[in-house]
PDB file of C-alpha atoms in Angstrom:
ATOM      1  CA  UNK K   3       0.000   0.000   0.000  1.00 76.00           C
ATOM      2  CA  UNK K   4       1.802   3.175  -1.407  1.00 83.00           C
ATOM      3  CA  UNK K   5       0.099   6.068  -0.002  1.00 93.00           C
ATOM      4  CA  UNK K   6       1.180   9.741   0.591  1.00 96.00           C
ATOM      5  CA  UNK K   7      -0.832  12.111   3.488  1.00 97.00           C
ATOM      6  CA  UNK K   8      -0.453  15.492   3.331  1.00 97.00           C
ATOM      7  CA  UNK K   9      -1.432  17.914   6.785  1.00 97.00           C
ATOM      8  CA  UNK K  10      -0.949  21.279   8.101  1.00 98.00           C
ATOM      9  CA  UNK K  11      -3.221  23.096   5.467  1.00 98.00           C
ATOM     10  CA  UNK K  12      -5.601  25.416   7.164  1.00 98.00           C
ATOM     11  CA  UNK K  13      -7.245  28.809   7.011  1.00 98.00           C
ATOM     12  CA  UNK K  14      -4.139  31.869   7.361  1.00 98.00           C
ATOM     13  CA  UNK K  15      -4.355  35.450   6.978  1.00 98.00           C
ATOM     14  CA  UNK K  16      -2.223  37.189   4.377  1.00 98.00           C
ATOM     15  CA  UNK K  17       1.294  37.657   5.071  1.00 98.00           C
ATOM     16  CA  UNK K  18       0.906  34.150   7.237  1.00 98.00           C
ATOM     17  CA  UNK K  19       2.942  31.521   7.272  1.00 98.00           C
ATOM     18  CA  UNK K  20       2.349  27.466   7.247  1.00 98.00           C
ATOM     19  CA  UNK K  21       4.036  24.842   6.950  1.00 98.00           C
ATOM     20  CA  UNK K  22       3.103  21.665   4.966  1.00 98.00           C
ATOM     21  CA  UNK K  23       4.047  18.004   5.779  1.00 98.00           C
ATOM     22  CA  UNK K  24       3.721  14.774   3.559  1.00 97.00           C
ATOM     23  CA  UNK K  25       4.750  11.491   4.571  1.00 96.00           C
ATOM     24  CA  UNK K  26       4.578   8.389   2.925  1.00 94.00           C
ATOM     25  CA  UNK K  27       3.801   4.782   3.790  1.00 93.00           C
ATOM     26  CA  UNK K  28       4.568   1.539   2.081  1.00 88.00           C
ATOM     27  CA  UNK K  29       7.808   3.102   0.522  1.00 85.00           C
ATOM     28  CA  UNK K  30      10.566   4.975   1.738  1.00 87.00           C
ATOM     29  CA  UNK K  31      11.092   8.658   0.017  1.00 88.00           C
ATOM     30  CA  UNK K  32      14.278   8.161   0.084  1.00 88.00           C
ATOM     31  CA  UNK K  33      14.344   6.863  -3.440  1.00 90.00           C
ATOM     32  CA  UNK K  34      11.936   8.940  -5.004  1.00 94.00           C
ATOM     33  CA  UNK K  35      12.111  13.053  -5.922  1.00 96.00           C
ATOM     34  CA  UNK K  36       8.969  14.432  -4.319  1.00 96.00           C
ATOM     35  CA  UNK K  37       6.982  17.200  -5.826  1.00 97.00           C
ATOM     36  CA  UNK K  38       4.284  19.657  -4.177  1.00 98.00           C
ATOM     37  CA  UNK K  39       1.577  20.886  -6.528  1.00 98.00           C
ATOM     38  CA  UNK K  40      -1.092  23.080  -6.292  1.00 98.00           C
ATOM     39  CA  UNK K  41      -4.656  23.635  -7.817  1.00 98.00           C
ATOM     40  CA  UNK K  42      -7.014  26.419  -7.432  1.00 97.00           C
ATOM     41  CA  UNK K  43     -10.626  26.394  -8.692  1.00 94.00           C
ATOM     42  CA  UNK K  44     -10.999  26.842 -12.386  1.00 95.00           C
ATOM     43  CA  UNK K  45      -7.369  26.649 -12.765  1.00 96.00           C
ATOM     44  CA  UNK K  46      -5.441  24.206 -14.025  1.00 96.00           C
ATOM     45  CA  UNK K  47      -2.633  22.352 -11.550  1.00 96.00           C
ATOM     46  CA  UNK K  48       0.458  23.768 -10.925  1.00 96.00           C
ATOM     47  CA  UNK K  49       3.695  22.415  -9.970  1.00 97.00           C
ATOM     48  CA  UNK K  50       4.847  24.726  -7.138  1.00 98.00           C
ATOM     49  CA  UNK K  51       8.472  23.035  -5.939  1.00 98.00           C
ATOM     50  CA  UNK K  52      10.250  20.001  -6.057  1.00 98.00           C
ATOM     51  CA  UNK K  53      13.352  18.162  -4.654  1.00 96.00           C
ATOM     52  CA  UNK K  54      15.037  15.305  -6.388  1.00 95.00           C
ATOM     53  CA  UNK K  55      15.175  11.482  -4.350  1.00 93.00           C
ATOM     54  CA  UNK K  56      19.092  12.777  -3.417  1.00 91.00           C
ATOM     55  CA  UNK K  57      18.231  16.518  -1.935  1.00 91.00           C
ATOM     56  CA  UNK K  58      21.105  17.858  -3.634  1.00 92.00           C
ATOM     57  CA  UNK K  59      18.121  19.790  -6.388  1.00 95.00           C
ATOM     58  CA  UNK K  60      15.065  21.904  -5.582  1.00 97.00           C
ATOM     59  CA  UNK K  61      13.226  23.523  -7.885  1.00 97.00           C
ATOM     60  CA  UNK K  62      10.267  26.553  -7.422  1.00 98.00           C
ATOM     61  CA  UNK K  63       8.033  28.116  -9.299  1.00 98.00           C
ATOM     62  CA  UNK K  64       8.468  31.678  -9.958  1.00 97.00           C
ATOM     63  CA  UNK K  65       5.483  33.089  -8.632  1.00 97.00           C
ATOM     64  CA  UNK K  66       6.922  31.082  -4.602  1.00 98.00           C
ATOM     65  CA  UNK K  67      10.302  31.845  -5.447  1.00 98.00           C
ATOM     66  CA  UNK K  68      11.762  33.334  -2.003  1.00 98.00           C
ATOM     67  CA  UNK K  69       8.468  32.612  -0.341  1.00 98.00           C
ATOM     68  CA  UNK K  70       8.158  28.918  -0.231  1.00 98.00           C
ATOM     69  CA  UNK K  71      10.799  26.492   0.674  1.00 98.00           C
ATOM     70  CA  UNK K  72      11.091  22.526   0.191  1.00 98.00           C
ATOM     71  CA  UNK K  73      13.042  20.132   2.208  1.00 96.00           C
ATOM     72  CA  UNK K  74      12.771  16.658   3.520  1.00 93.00           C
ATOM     73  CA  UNK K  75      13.761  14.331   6.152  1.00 92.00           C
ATOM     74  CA  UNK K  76      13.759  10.800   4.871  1.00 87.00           C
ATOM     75  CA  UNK K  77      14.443   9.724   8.562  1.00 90.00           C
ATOM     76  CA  UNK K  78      10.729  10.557   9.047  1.00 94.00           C
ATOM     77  CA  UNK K  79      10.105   9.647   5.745  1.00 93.00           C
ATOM     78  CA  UNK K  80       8.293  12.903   5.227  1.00 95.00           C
ATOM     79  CA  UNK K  81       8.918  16.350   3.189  1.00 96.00           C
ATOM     80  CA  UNK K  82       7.879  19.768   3.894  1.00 97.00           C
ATOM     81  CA  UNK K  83       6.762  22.578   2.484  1.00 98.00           C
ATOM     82  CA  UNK K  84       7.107  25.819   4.339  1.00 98.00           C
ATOM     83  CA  UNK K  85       5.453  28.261   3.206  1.00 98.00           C
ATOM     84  CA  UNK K  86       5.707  32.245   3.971  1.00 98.00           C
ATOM     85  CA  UNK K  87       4.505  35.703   3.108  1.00 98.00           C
ATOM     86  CA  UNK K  88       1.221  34.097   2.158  1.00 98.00           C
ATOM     87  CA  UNK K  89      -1.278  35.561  -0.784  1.00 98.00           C
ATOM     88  CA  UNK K  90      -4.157  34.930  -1.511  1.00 98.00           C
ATOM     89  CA  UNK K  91      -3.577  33.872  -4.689  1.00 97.00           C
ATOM     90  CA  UNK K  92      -1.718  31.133  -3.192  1.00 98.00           C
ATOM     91  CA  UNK K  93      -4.981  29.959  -1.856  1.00 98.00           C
ATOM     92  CA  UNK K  94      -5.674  26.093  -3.394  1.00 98.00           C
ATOM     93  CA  UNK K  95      -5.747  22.496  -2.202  1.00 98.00           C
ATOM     94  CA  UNK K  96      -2.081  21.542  -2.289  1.00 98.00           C
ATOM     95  CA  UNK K  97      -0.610  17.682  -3.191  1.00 98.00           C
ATOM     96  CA  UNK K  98       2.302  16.437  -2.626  1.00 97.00           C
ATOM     97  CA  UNK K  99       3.758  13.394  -5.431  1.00 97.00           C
ATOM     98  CA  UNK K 100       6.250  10.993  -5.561  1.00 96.00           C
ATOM     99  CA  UNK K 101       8.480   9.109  -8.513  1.00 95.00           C
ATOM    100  CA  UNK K 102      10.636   6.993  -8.609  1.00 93.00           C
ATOM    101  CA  UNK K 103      14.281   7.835 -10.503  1.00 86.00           C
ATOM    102  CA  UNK K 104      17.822   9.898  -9.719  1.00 88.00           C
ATOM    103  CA  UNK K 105      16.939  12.342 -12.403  1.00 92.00           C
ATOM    104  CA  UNK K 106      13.393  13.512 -11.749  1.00 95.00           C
ATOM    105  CA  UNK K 107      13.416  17.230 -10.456  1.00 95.00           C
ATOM    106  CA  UNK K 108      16.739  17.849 -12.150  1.00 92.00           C
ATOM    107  CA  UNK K 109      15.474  20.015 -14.622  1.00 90.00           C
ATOM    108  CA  UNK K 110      12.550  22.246 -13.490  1.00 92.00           C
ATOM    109  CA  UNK K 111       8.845  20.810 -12.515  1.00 93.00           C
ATOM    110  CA  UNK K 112       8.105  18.839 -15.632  1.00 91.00           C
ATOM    111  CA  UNK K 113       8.136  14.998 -14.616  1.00 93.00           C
ATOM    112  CA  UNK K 114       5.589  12.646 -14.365  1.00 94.00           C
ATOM    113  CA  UNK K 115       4.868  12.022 -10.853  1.00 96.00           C
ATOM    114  CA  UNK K 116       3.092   8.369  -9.867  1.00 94.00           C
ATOM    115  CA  UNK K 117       2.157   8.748  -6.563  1.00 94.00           C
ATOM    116  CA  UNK K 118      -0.346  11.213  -5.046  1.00 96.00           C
ATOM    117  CA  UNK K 119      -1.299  12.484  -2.024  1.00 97.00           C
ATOM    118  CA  UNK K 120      -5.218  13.650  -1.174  1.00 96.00           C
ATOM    119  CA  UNK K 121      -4.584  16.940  -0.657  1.00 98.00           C
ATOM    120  CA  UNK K 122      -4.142  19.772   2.067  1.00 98.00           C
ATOM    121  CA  UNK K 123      -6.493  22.839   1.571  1.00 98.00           C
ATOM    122  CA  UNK K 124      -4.453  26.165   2.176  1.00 98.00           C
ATOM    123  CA  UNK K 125      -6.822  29.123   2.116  1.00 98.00           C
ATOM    124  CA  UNK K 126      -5.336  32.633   2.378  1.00 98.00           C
ATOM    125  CA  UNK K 127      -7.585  35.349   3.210  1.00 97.00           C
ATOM    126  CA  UNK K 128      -8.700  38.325   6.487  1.00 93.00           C
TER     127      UNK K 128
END
């Protein structure tokens, strides 16, 4: 059983801060790049960051670029996503993915990710 559980979305004002954890069971992360995504209502999904199965490459979207932050801690078998300086554009449910491979997240956010997460709803507003 491969599964992925996201917590610590919630309801933050702007300018807020939260931070995001997924951790996986039935695998260890260690071995797989991990990606957090991102879909608002009527929009399409959005990859937001990523780090690659060795930690040694992250990669963010421009529009969380100095705001957001990915890391992991495969001890826990879990990764994070901190997120600061909140918007309200930045308001969606949020997934974190797994997939398998040394080279995924090397090269920006556009790999195929085969395991999913339920999704955390972050919703930014006074």
């Amino acid at each position: 059983q491969l599964q992925l559980v996201e917590s610590g979305g919630g309801l933050v004002q702007p300018g807020g801060s939260l931070r995001l954890s997924c951790t996986a069971s039935g695998f260890t992360l260690d071995d797989y790049a991990i990606g957090w995504f991102r879909q608002a209502p009527g929009k399409e999904r959005e990859g937001v960051s990523c780090v690659s199965s060795s930690g040694g490459s992250r990669n963010y979207a421009d529009s969380v670029k100095g705001r957001f932050t990915i890391s992991r801690d495969n001890a826990k078998n879990t990764v994070y996503l901190q997120t600061n300086s909140l918007k309200p554009e930045d308001s969606a449910v949020y997934y974190c993915a797994a997939t398998p491979g040394a080279r995924a997240c090397r090269d920006g956010l556009n790999d195929v990710y085969v395991y999913w997460g339920q999704g955390t709803q972050v919703t930014v507003s006074s």
